[in-house]
XYZ file of C-alpha atoms in Angstrom:
741
model
C 78.389 -22.367 -4.388
C 77.205 -19.011 -3.030
C 79.041 -15.988 -4.363
C 81.103 -14.082 -1.764
C 80.520 -10.348 -1.532
C 82.038 -7.494 0.460
C 80.557 -4.021 0.878
C 82.886 -1.122 1.674
C 82.427 2.615 1.967
C 85.134 4.999 0.736
C 85.661 8.715 1.004
C 85.884 10.230 -2.494
C 88.354 13.046 -3.067
C 88.154 15.435 -6.008
C 84.430 15.476 -6.880
C 82.989 18.845 -7.834
C 79.472 18.069 -9.079
C 76.914 15.312 -9.543
C 78.417 14.630 -12.968
C 81.597 13.512 -11.181
C 79.595 11.200 -8.912
C 77.753 9.691 -11.865
C 80.984 9.240 -13.787
C 82.676 7.351 -10.905
C 79.549 5.261 -10.376
C 79.275 4.225 -14.026
C 82.965 3.318 -14.305
C 82.836 1.252 -11.117
C 79.765 -0.632 -12.283
C 81.558 -1.565 -15.497
C 84.440 -3.111 -13.531
C 84.283 -6.916 -13.588
C 83.524 -8.168 -10.085
C 81.734 -5.018 -8.879
C 78.116 -5.899 -8.139
C 76.857 -2.532 -6.948
C 78.253 0.983 -6.749
C 76.650 4.130 -5.399
C 78.335 7.542 -5.145
C 76.771 10.434 -3.228
C 77.898 13.982 -3.964
C 76.451 15.397 -0.709
C 78.315 13.023 1.623
C 81.237 12.579 -0.821
C 81.228 8.843 -0.211
C 81.156 5.779 -2.441
C 79.579 2.490 -1.383
C 80.854 -0.483 -3.366
C 79.722 -4.118 -3.186
C 82.113 -6.478 -4.958
C 83.226 -10.092 -5.327
C 86.688 -10.337 -3.699
C 87.491 -13.380 -5.833
C 87.344 -11.193 -8.957
C 88.357 -7.712 -7.864
C 90.143 -6.109 -4.919
C 90.305 -2.722 -3.216
C 93.476 -1.874 -5.134
C 91.712 -2.475 -8.482
C 88.813 -0.274 -7.418
C 90.998 2.595 -6.183
C 93.245 2.396 -9.274
C 90.252 2.650 -11.605
C 88.952 5.736 -9.808
C 92.409 7.364 -9.821
C 92.706 6.755 -13.572
C 89.603 8.854 -14.202
C 90.816 11.728 -12.037
C 89.651 11.086 -8.480
C 90.865 9.355 -5.330
C 89.252 6.833 -2.998
C 90.272 6.893 0.653
C 89.566 3.993 2.972
C 88.225 4.729 6.462
C 91.674 4.575 8.071
C 93.131 6.947 5.478
C 90.159 9.242 5.764
C 91.057 10.111 9.359
C 94.351 11.571 8.134
C 92.784 13.365 5.166
C 92.733 17.189 5.226
C 89.281 18.661 5.581
C 87.464 19.610 2.418
C 86.726 23.041 3.877
C 90.402 23.716 4.613
C 91.416 22.536 1.135
C 89.113 24.939 -0.708
C 89.835 27.763 1.727
C 93.571 27.570 0.985
C 92.949 27.336 -2.756
C 90.609 30.324 -2.760
C 92.822 32.646 -0.724
C 95.898 31.632 -2.736
C 94.081 32.591 -5.955
C 93.211 36.000 -4.483
C 96.943 36.826 -4.270
C 97.015 36.960 -8.073
C 93.429 37.863 -8.930
C 92.996 40.953 -6.749
C 96.049 42.815 -8.152
C 95.015 41.745 -11.659
C 91.473 43.010 -11.169
C 92.716 46.376 -9.871
C 95.070 46.763 -12.823
C 92.303 45.794 -15.252
C 89.915 48.400 -13.805
C 92.621 51.098 -14.003
C 93.317 50.128 -17.614
C 89.620 50.092 -18.569
C 88.961 53.479 -16.920
C 91.949 55.012 -18.758
C 93.305 56.240 -15.402
C 96.663 54.746 -16.244
C 98.061 52.928 -19.238
C 99.887 49.835 -18.059
C 102.801 48.806 -20.266
C 102.747 45.220 -21.552
C 99.377 44.724 -19.924
C 98.541 41.795 -22.232
C 101.595 39.955 -20.927
C 100.806 40.992 -17.306
C 97.350 39.397 -17.616
C 98.844 36.102 -18.761
C 101.514 36.169 -16.034
C 98.882 36.697 -13.319
C 96.511 34.080 -14.783
C 98.985 31.227 -15.312
C 99.550 30.388 -11.594
C 95.811 30.551 -10.853
C 94.898 28.179 -13.699
C 97.930 25.851 -13.839
C 99.045 25.820 -10.197
C 96.123 26.566 -7.886
C 93.498 25.180 -10.250
C 95.644 22.489 -11.867
C 93.602 19.671 -10.298
C 90.520 20.971 -12.127
C 92.309 21.072 -15.470
C 93.725 17.559 -14.952
C 90.323 16.227 -13.941
C 88.749 17.792 -17.038
C 91.354 16.259 -19.357
C 90.835 12.811 -17.833
C 87.077 13.236 -18.173
C 87.295 14.118 -21.844
C 89.680 11.208 -22.424
C 87.003 8.847 -21.087
C 84.225 10.760 -22.925
C 82.541 11.705 -19.643
C 81.780 15.302 -18.827
C 81.306 17.061 -15.499
C 81.507 20.576 -14.146
C 85.319 20.525 -14.272
C 85.140 20.271 -18.061
C 83.068 23.441 -18.355
C 85.260 25.392 -15.912
C 88.474 24.193 -17.582
C 87.213 25.036 -21.073
C 86.049 28.462 -19.897
C 89.337 29.364 -18.201
C 91.554 27.883 -20.948
C 89.533 29.646 -23.669
C 90.000 32.931 -21.802
C 93.731 32.338 -21.429
C 94.025 31.425 -25.101
C 92.685 34.826 -26.146
C 95.608 36.498 -24.351
C 98.135 34.220 -26.044
C 96.567 34.877 -29.463
C 96.618 38.629 -28.812
C 100.349 38.542 -27.995
C 101.270 36.596 -31.118
C 99.491 39.101 -33.336
C 95.786 38.243 -33.622
C 93.353 41.170 -33.546
C 91.322 39.883 -30.578
C 90.265 41.070 -27.123
C 92.460 39.727 -24.282
C 90.337 37.751 -21.741
C 93.268 36.039 -20.002
C 92.602 37.681 -16.639
C 88.928 36.760 -16.949
C 90.049 33.101 -16.891
C 91.794 33.652 -13.542
C 88.716 35.421 -12.172
C 86.455 32.564 -13.269
C 88.711 30.074 -11.513
C 88.773 32.221 -8.358
C 84.988 32.539 -8.198
C 84.720 28.819 -8.834
C 86.990 28.136 -5.833
C 84.969 30.588 -3.733
C 81.843 28.663 -4.687
C 83.441 25.345 -3.704
C 84.578 26.837 -0.385
C 81.123 28.231 0.481
C 79.518 25.001 -0.697
C 81.839 22.964 1.534
C 80.893 25.133 4.518
C 77.189 24.636 3.794
C 77.606 20.895 3.202
C 79.320 20.645 6.558
C 76.194 22.064 8.180
C 73.988 19.471 6.460
C 75.998 16.697 8.125
C 76.013 18.290 11.591
C 73.380 15.901 12.985
C 75.470 12.867 12.076
C 78.655 14.485 13.423
C 76.908 15.226 16.716
C 75.893 11.586 17.055
C 79.418 10.391 16.296
C 80.831 12.742 18.936
C 78.359 11.569 21.592
C 80.214 8.426 22.607
C 82.205 8.395 25.835
C 86.002 8.527 25.559
C 86.833 6.607 28.763
C 85.224 4.092 31.114
C 85.715 3.490 34.828
C 85.757 -0.281 35.339
C 86.268 -2.653 38.239
C 89.247 -4.991 37.834
C 90.574 -7.117 40.662
C 88.400 -5.182 43.083
C 89.799 -1.766 42.070
C 88.442 1.081 39.972
C 90.492 1.630 36.821
C 89.887 4.269 34.136
C 90.555 2.950 30.628
C 90.065 4.204 27.042
C 86.698 3.148 25.640
C 88.477 1.050 22.986
C 89.762 -1.295 25.720
C 86.301 -2.021 27.110
C 85.163 -5.661 26.911
C 81.812 -7.427 27.101
C 80.901 -8.399 30.703
C 83.112 -5.662 32.167
C 81.510 -3.954 35.193
C 81.613 -0.167 34.888
C 80.827 2.484 37.475
C 78.895 5.536 36.238
C 78.529 8.527 38.530
C 76.026 11.408 38.157
C 76.811 13.631 35.176
C 78.877 10.950 33.413
C 78.105 9.207 30.141
C 77.251 5.512 30.001
C 80.383 4.072 28.290
C 78.555 1.437 26.217
C 75.312 -0.570 26.053
C 74.672 -2.658 29.134
C 72.352 -3.629 31.978
C 72.131 -2.042 35.438
C 73.286 -4.499 38.117
C 73.429 -2.119 41.088
C 71.851 1.215 41.940
C 68.970 3.326 40.713
C 68.999 6.549 38.695
C 67.444 8.691 35.987
C 69.167 8.806 32.610
C 68.940 11.494 29.930
C 68.450 9.578 26.654
C 67.386 12.606 24.593
C 70.469 12.672 22.373
C 69.736 9.138 21.166
C 65.960 8.727 21.379
C 64.746 12.331 21.145
C 62.814 11.828 24.421
C 63.106 15.008 26.496
C 62.174 13.514 29.884
C 64.820 11.507 31.783
C 64.112 7.776 32.060
C 64.135 5.949 35.380
C 66.542 3.003 35.469
C 66.687 0.261 38.075
C 68.465 -3.079 38.448
C 67.778 -5.219 35.393
C 67.048 -2.281 33.061
C 68.991 -1.835 29.836
C 70.994 1.355 29.304
C 72.311 2.859 26.081
C 75.886 3.944 25.536
C 76.511 7.728 25.320
C 73.405 8.611 27.375
C 73.960 10.682 30.519
C 73.485 9.490 34.105
C 71.728 12.257 36.010
C 71.083 11.175 39.570
C 72.667 8.235 41.406
C 75.813 6.172 40.991
C 75.136 2.878 39.201
C 77.048 -0.207 38.172
C 76.513 -1.442 34.637
C 77.454 -4.778 33.108
C 78.542 -4.178 29.514
C 76.616 -6.257 26.959
C 77.629 -4.612 23.662
C 80.705 -2.759 22.461
C 81.961 -1.074 19.298
C 79.915 -1.560 16.148
C 77.265 -3.618 17.946
C 76.077 -0.771 20.183
C 72.785 0.989 19.688
C 74.467 4.319 18.871
C 76.678 2.631 16.252
C 73.580 1.057 14.669
C 71.908 4.460 14.453
C 74.994 6.048 12.877
C 75.265 3.247 10.287
C 71.568 3.579 9.518
C 71.793 7.345 8.988
C 74.924 7.004 6.843
C 73.185 4.346 4.769
C 70.132 6.462 3.988
C 72.211 9.592 3.347
C 74.274 7.659 0.818
C 71.185 6.214 -0.895
C 69.325 7.763 -3.806
C 65.623 8.443 -4.111
C 63.831 7.857 -7.442
C 63.606 11.579 -8.201
C 67.394 11.838 -7.843
C 67.891 9.030 -10.356
C 66.005 11.186 -12.888
C 68.089 14.257 -12.032
C 71.290 12.217 -12.445
C 70.223 10.963 -15.873
C 69.526 14.548 -16.946
C 72.908 15.655 -15.578
C 74.587 12.893 -17.573
C 73.485 14.485 -20.857
C 73.480 18.074 -19.625
C 77.173 18.902 -19.986
C 77.514 17.511 -23.551
C 74.390 19.518 -24.418
C 75.957 22.684 -22.979
C 79.134 22.069 -24.994
C 76.978 21.752 -28.101
C 75.055 24.945 -27.236
C 78.230 26.935 -26.503
C 79.628 25.893 -29.869
C 76.358 27.069 -31.440
C 76.657 30.396 -29.588
C 80.191 30.845 -30.949
C 79.009 30.197 -34.519
C 75.909 32.407 -34.061
C 78.050 35.451 -33.264
C 80.331 34.776 -36.209
C 77.487 34.206 -38.682
C 74.799 36.626 -37.418
C 76.656 39.468 -35.658
C 74.125 42.164 -36.604
C 71.249 40.210 -35.018
C 73.223 39.829 -31.800
C 74.286 43.487 -31.886
C 70.668 44.640 -32.129
C 69.817 42.707 -28.951
C 72.807 44.210 -27.114
C 71.904 47.686 -28.299
C 68.403 47.469 -26.812
C 69.686 46.134 -23.478
C 72.833 48.254 -23.056
C 70.984 51.020 -21.203
C 69.686 48.511 -18.641
C 72.743 46.273 -18.146
C 75.950 48.208 -17.379
C 78.455 45.481 -18.223
C 77.263 45.012 -21.820
C 80.039 45.780 -24.264
C 79.754 44.924 -27.932
C 83.215 44.127 -29.272
C 84.081 45.474 -32.726
C 85.985 42.256 -33.274
C 83.516 39.452 -34.067
C 85.854 36.737 -32.797
C 86.187 38.477 -29.413
C 82.421 38.799 -29.064
C 81.893 35.169 -30.051
C 84.476 33.964 -27.507
C 83.030 36.151 -24.727
C 79.506 34.788 -25.244
C 80.801 31.209 -25.540
C 82.792 31.466 -22.273
C 79.800 32.950 -20.407
C 77.598 30.089 -21.672
C 80.134 27.475 -20.615
C 80.567 28.664 -17.041
C 76.980 29.603 -16.226
C 75.559 26.217 -17.210
C 77.452 24.005 -14.746
C 74.964 21.404 -13.407
C 76.162 21.607 -9.796
C 72.864 23.006 -8.436
C 70.938 20.272 -10.231
C 73.116 17.564 -8.720
C 72.906 18.993 -5.192
C 69.132 19.559 -5.239
C 68.118 16.152 -3.903
C 70.997 14.781 -1.785
C 71.442 17.916 0.344
C 67.746 18.043 1.254
C 67.785 14.304 1.971
C 70.831 14.604 4.237
C 69.293 17.496 6.196
C 65.901 15.761 6.486
C 67.271 12.450 7.730
C 69.534 14.273 10.194
C 66.567 16.169 11.641
C 64.648 12.899 11.927
C 67.503 11.201 13.752
C 67.636 13.969 16.358
C 63.911 13.440 17.040
C 64.191 9.655 17.317
C 62.927 9.000 13.772
C 65.289 6.665 11.917
C 64.671 6.475 8.175
C 66.206 3.360 6.651
C 65.959 4.232 2.934
C 65.597 7.266 0.719
C 62.669 5.549 -1.024
C 60.787 5.400 2.291
C 60.943 9.130 2.924
C 59.799 9.769 -0.664
C 56.853 7.332 -0.457
C 55.754 8.646 2.938
C 54.765 12.010 1.489
C 52.130 10.275 -0.699
C 50.561 8.153 2.065
C 46.769 8.583 2.290
C 45.960 5.739 4.706
C 47.589 5.000 8.064
C 46.966 1.628 9.732
C 47.749 1.154 13.424
C 48.107 -2.206 15.077
C 46.535 -1.804 18.516
C 48.685 -3.842 20.883
C 52.076 -2.305 21.574
C 51.410 0.568 19.195
C 48.345 2.499 20.332
C 48.659 0.828 23.714
C 51.637 0.887 26.061
C 52.528 -2.659 25.071
C 52.759 -3.744 28.710
C 49.534 -5.614 29.508
C 48.871 -6.326 33.172
C 46.388 -8.514 35.043
C 43.550 -6.320 36.353
C 40.742 -8.811 37.148
C 40.545 -12.430 38.436
C 37.505 -14.657 39.089
C 37.536 -18.401 39.682
C 35.510 -21.263 41.131
C 38.801 -22.562 42.570
C 41.123 -21.132 45.168
C 42.785 -18.112 43.520
C 46.313 -19.420 44.099
C 45.400 -22.803 42.628
C 43.764 -21.072 39.659
C 46.877 -18.965 39.097
C 49.085 -22.064 39.371
C 47.105 -23.805 36.607
C 46.899 -20.890 34.192
C 50.497 -19.704 34.725
C 51.856 -23.241 34.263
C 50.109 -23.432 30.885
C 50.799 -19.858 29.719
C 54.475 -20.204 30.692
C 54.881 -22.062 27.377
C 53.459 -19.210 25.285
C 55.276 -16.110 23.982
C 52.070 -14.102 23.579
C 52.160 -10.724 25.434
C 48.985 -11.591 27.358
C 50.517 -14.896 28.442
C 53.627 -13.066 29.647
C 51.412 -10.740 31.718
C 49.752 -13.716 33.436
C 53.071 -15.431 34.172
C 54.600 -12.206 35.544
C 51.572 -11.653 37.791
C 51.812 -15.203 39.133
C 55.536 -14.844 39.819
C 54.969 -11.593 41.714
C 52.513 -13.544 43.886
C 55.124 -16.275 44.432
C 53.192 -18.875 42.422
C 55.452 -21.656 41.104
C 54.696 -22.907 37.579
C 54.582 -26.657 36.953
C 55.695 -28.705 33.957
C 52.845 -29.553 31.567
C 52.358 -32.715 29.461
C 51.118 -31.116 26.212
C 50.566 -27.665 24.728
C 48.956 -26.376 21.511
C 48.646 -22.714 20.462
C 45.814 -21.499 18.191
C 46.791 -18.037 16.807
C 44.217 -15.405 17.639
C 42.105 -17.808 19.703
C 43.881 -19.453 22.643
C 45.646 -22.612 23.802
C 44.901 -26.178 24.848
C 47.108 -28.075 27.303
C 47.376 -31.035 29.637
C 48.509 -30.538 33.227
C 48.757 -33.335 35.783
C 46.616 -35.573 33.584
C 43.761 -33.050 33.170
C 42.934 -31.177 29.950
C 42.491 -27.407 29.959
C 41.465 -24.854 27.375
C 42.266 -21.148 27.667
C 41.130 -18.392 25.310
C 38.436 -15.930 24.283
C 34.718 -16.716 24.519
C 34.433 -17.588 20.819
C 37.181 -20.199 21.163
C 35.518 -21.814 24.161
C 32.123 -21.701 22.482
C 33.572 -23.446 19.409
C 34.778 -26.195 21.737
C 31.304 -26.809 23.235
C 31.345 -24.677 26.380
C 28.325 -22.555 27.344
C 29.615 -18.998 27.768
C 26.225 -17.285 27.903
C 26.316 -17.151 31.715
C 29.398 -14.969 31.554
C 28.329 -12.511 28.815
C 27.296 -9.790 31.267
C 30.619 -9.971 33.100
C 32.567 -9.971 29.827
C 30.647 -7.004 28.400
C 31.144 -4.992 31.586
C 34.898 -5.598 31.565
C 35.263 -4.938 27.847
C 33.658 -1.512 28.262
C 36.657 -0.689 30.432
C 38.980 -2.030 27.671
C 39.800 -5.175 29.643
C 40.593 -8.284 27.585
C 38.864 -11.296 29.145
C 40.424 -14.752 28.981
C 38.298 -17.733 30.017
C 39.742 -20.915 31.509
C 37.961 -24.294 31.374
C 38.788 -27.838 32.389
C 37.315 -30.986 30.892
C 33.875 -30.266 32.392
C 33.186 -26.562 32.691
C 34.533 -23.019 32.798
C 36.509 -22.661 36.024
C 37.520 -19.016 35.912
C 38.332 -15.836 34.041
C 41.215 -13.442 34.061
C 41.110 -9.857 32.783
C 44.123 -8.122 31.263
C 44.398 -4.425 30.490
C 46.759 -2.717 28.119
C 46.033 0.972 28.495
C 45.984 3.253 25.487
C 48.907 5.636 25.193
C 48.160 9.061 26.622
C 48.430 10.791 23.248
C 46.797 8.079 21.076
C 43.544 9.996 20.529
C 45.409 13.277 19.926
C 47.694 11.663 17.327
C 44.786 10.097 15.428
C 42.887 13.411 15.308
C 46.044 15.176 14.108
C 46.464 12.611 11.312
C 42.854 13.173 10.240
C 43.594 16.917 10.027
C 46.319 15.983 7.535
C 43.524 14.433 5.379
C 44.633 10.876 6.108
C 42.291 7.950 6.692
C 43.161 6.206 9.962
C 42.401 2.509 10.513
C 43.039 0.431 13.630
C 43.329 -3.356 13.418
C 42.948 -5.506 16.500
C 42.365 -9.066 17.596
C 39.685 -7.830 20.018
C 36.038 -8.660 19.401
C 33.636 -6.273 17.671
C 32.181 -4.901 20.894
C 35.613 -3.921 22.142
C 36.462 -2.479 18.735
C 33.349 -0.263 18.780
C 34.335 1.094 22.185
C 37.833 1.820 20.916
C 36.551 3.575 17.776
C 34.405 5.863 19.902
C 37.224 6.512 22.367
C 39.849 7.309 19.714
C 37.662 8.999 17.127
C 39.207 6.746 14.489
C 37.664 6.338 11.006
C 37.516 2.561 11.120
C 38.417 -0.298 13.461
C 38.779 -3.787 12.012
C 38.154 -6.321 14.782
C 39.014 -9.985 15.352
C 42.009 -9.798 13.017
C 44.357 -12.765 13.132
C 48.103 -12.085 12.624
C 48.065 -13.628 9.142
C 45.097 -11.450 8.103
C 46.973 -8.140 8.411
C 48.843 -8.547 5.119
C 45.574 -9.287 3.297
C 43.948 -6.117 4.666
C 46.857 -4.006 3.408
C 46.784 -5.719 -0.005
C 43.056 -4.987 -0.333
C 43.642 -1.299 0.363
C 46.542 -1.185 -2.097
C 44.253 -2.805 -4.662
C 42.010 0.257 -4.213
C 45.025 2.434 -5.170
C 45.572 3.533 -1.585
C 49.094 4.367 -0.409
C 49.352 2.655 2.965
C 51.585 3.269 5.974
C 51.495 0.518 8.590
C 52.470 1.334 12.177
C 53.312 -1.740 14.251
C 55.567 -3.035 16.982
C 58.297 -4.036 14.533
C 58.448 -7.698 15.534
C 55.009 -9.325 15.542
C 53.887 -7.172 12.622
C 56.951 -7.699 10.410
C 55.081 -9.209 7.390
C 52.505 -6.407 7.422
C 55.217 -3.758 7.777
C 56.986 -5.156 4.727
C 53.763 -5.340 2.695
C 52.825 -1.710 3.388
C 54.090 1.055 1.120
C 55.813 2.430 4.213
C 56.347 0.304 7.319
C 56.768 2.291 10.543
C 58.137 0.197 13.414
C 57.835 1.226 17.037
C 61.219 0.704 18.680
C 62.316 0.614 22.294
C 65.912 1.280 23.307
C 68.327 -1.526 22.591
C 65.487 -3.864 21.585
C 64.853 -1.779 18.478
C 63.583 -3.843 15.564
C 65.556 -2.033 12.885
C 65.009 -4.645 10.205
C 61.221 -4.660 10.512
C 60.198 -1.296 9.084
C 61.245 1.342 6.581
C 61.103 3.886 9.403
C 61.837 3.181 13.077
C 60.509 5.324 15.934
C 63.264 4.816 18.490
C 61.575 6.308 21.546
C 58.097 4.801 20.999
C 56.657 8.333 20.784
C 53.429 7.928 18.809
C 53.512 11.593 17.760
C 56.641 10.796 15.749
C 54.328 9.215 13.150
C 53.038 12.726 12.441
C 56.519 14.217 12.585
C 57.777 11.637 10.100
C 54.971 12.425 7.637
C 55.514 16.181 7.995
C 59.271 15.716 7.615
C 58.768 13.726 4.412
C 56.448 16.354 2.955
C 58.740 19.234 3.920
C 61.856 17.445 2.637
C 60.303 16.837 -0.759
C 58.922 20.355 -0.873
C 62.557 21.512 -0.618
C 63.666 18.974 -3.235
C 60.987 20.184 -5.675
C 61.951 23.808 -5.013
C 65.633 22.986 -5.523
C 65.007 21.133 -8.771
C 62.666 23.856 -10.052
C 65.158 26.651 -9.438
C 68.051 24.593 -10.806
C 66.161 23.895 -14.040
C 64.661 27.382 -14.211
C 68.059 28.974 -13.641
C 69.642 27.090 -16.549
C 66.683 27.552 -18.881
C 66.820 31.332 -18.342
C 70.568 31.793 -17.892
C 71.869 29.925 -20.946
C 70.009 32.055 -23.555
C 70.953 35.263 -21.686
C 74.615 34.264 -21.688
C 74.462 33.160 -25.311
C 73.105 36.544 -26.386
C 76.107 38.258 -24.800
C 74.119 39.806 -21.955
C 76.366 38.317 -19.258
C 79.986 39.091 -18.649
C 81.882 35.761 -18.148
C 82.813 36.694 -14.554
C 79.223 37.587 -13.686
C 78.133 34.307 -15.289
C 80.475 32.403 -12.950
C 79.190 34.360 -9.939
C 75.606 33.474 -10.901
C 76.537 29.784 -11.191
C 78.095 29.845 -7.711
C 75.026 31.558 -6.276
C 72.680 28.916 -7.719
C 74.564 26.106 -5.947
C 74.706 27.959 -2.628
C 71.011 28.803 -2.931
C 70.125 25.098 -3.256
C 72.063 24.199 -0.115
C 70.711 27.122 1.922
C 67.167 26.207 0.874
C 67.779 22.669 2.105
C 69.109 23.997 5.414
C 65.825 25.882 5.875
C 64.369 22.488 6.818
C 65.947 23.000 10.229
C 63.467 25.795 10.936
C 60.383 23.688 10.203
C 58.252 23.130 13.323
C 57.380 19.421 13.365
C 55.475 19.768 16.639
C 52.630 21.915 15.344
C 49.284 20.035 15.371
């Protein structure tokens, strides 16, 4: 019996760093019945796949609450207070106590005024900041330590509590410096960091928010012969809606009356409006620009094209790329390592105070905040606290997911849908790009452009259209459409056999016919030499020639053209400038392929390729250690797209073949292949920069803090800056020009 599974996405409340995300993920994966769990710190969401026969939503949420966090289901999430508002309130509340305390501390230190009972005042001002405003951090840290998992909350809690403890010890008689107010300041700067980080994170998700807000809120439908305006939620399939100029299409459908131009840029990235006539599909949330049209609704809710795009973007933003897995593993051991180092720093100052003092003495003229405490315990605590707070791994955890979220959002706005994080990482290493010709480099809409026959033309069209009516091949569809436009009626045939890459054989009205390329007819005993000159002449103009023969002889030929896209040559030359080898594969003969190679300026054209041969070609290249991207139509090329290191599927409106490729080009813009490659390279340039600075920051900062060269408050400010720097660097992706050749 097949195991039942359910996949749900939750909003996670209370995470502060990637250590929190990893901790939730690991605990969920240990829960019996949970098959898969993934937690993303950038989107603050958890995706859980589980067996409902073994575990339920209540079990999952209870487990997460027991370790200090909260899972909110989609319905609850709508009522949840914004993360930005939460941290804003916390930060400004902490300022009420911290600002007066800081002023008093500066007056005391400058000897301007001696404040009576100042040690007690520091504790009184610090207690509400640590145990009221920042209580959730302390509670989270205690729960973490109880489960032997350590995140940023642990370091902040230990730093603030250690500072507060010095004040308590001072009051009860210990000869020690009072750092109680420093604890409140650390907590305040930590909340400021979370607030600024939340603001920046909100910007990284702007592209997704814009898509979500695109959908229409109401629809004007026809019911019982009258126009009625209803909420979009009440719309049903087969409803007829009226859309006037300037209004949004309520949902996916087909035009049944009228003609117009529709702005689809917000969904497909295509800047030019698209002409729509009766029978054309339209996409929900796009804008009608010209005439009033009637649309029959074909999809609603989660089945619409816009909903598919949103789910796809959410999926990739919640996924993890291989480099992030490494960063997460490092983060998992980072905090325990910092705790070990801070303990070592504490012991160093107790055991080797003169060595530490000599370092401070040399640097005191350069760094104004250096103050060597006469009391060894005070100096040891100060250095330990600075080490604890400066080494929070938040920047390390944010390095990858923020860049990934920004990159995928930019892609979505340009009509580039990236299905997985792995795809965008692999794309940067691609050195070979393979294009399938038909429907990719060409418009994908072949049309009849030449007819010759020994028979009456209408009779010839009746025979060939009757046979090709049974084929799904694009060239067959072009013949049938041409015949129908000329009012030719197709007849029922007695037999039909399709030979992939060659042609068809059939029986019509008791006579046998064979239709296909010249090689196919030659293999079946027909003399095609008389027609070579005609075929060569047509092929020079990129016309595909199909020969038709009856039981005795060749009775005619039909030429079909599928024009190259306007920018095909430009795109291939641009890819070559990126040092990529470009290969075109086609079912055309070698002569046609040579003409195409010359026309496009492509490195190599592989001719006479059967559909089943495409996978073998890609495997051969991969065997030569090439990293291959395959660009195809997303349906006929599905096996090849899956075999390639990165499959890029050409999409078209609501017929998008989302499942075919790793990356889908929604608007069929060939230049988006280049944009996708540039976006991948730029995204991972930001990820590498983020990881470098996160590692470099900690490698440099921890020894400096341990040697007493950083005041604990300045250490916390530096930690906050490192996290904000990572996010701002990721947001710089928005300024990258993907349109440069």
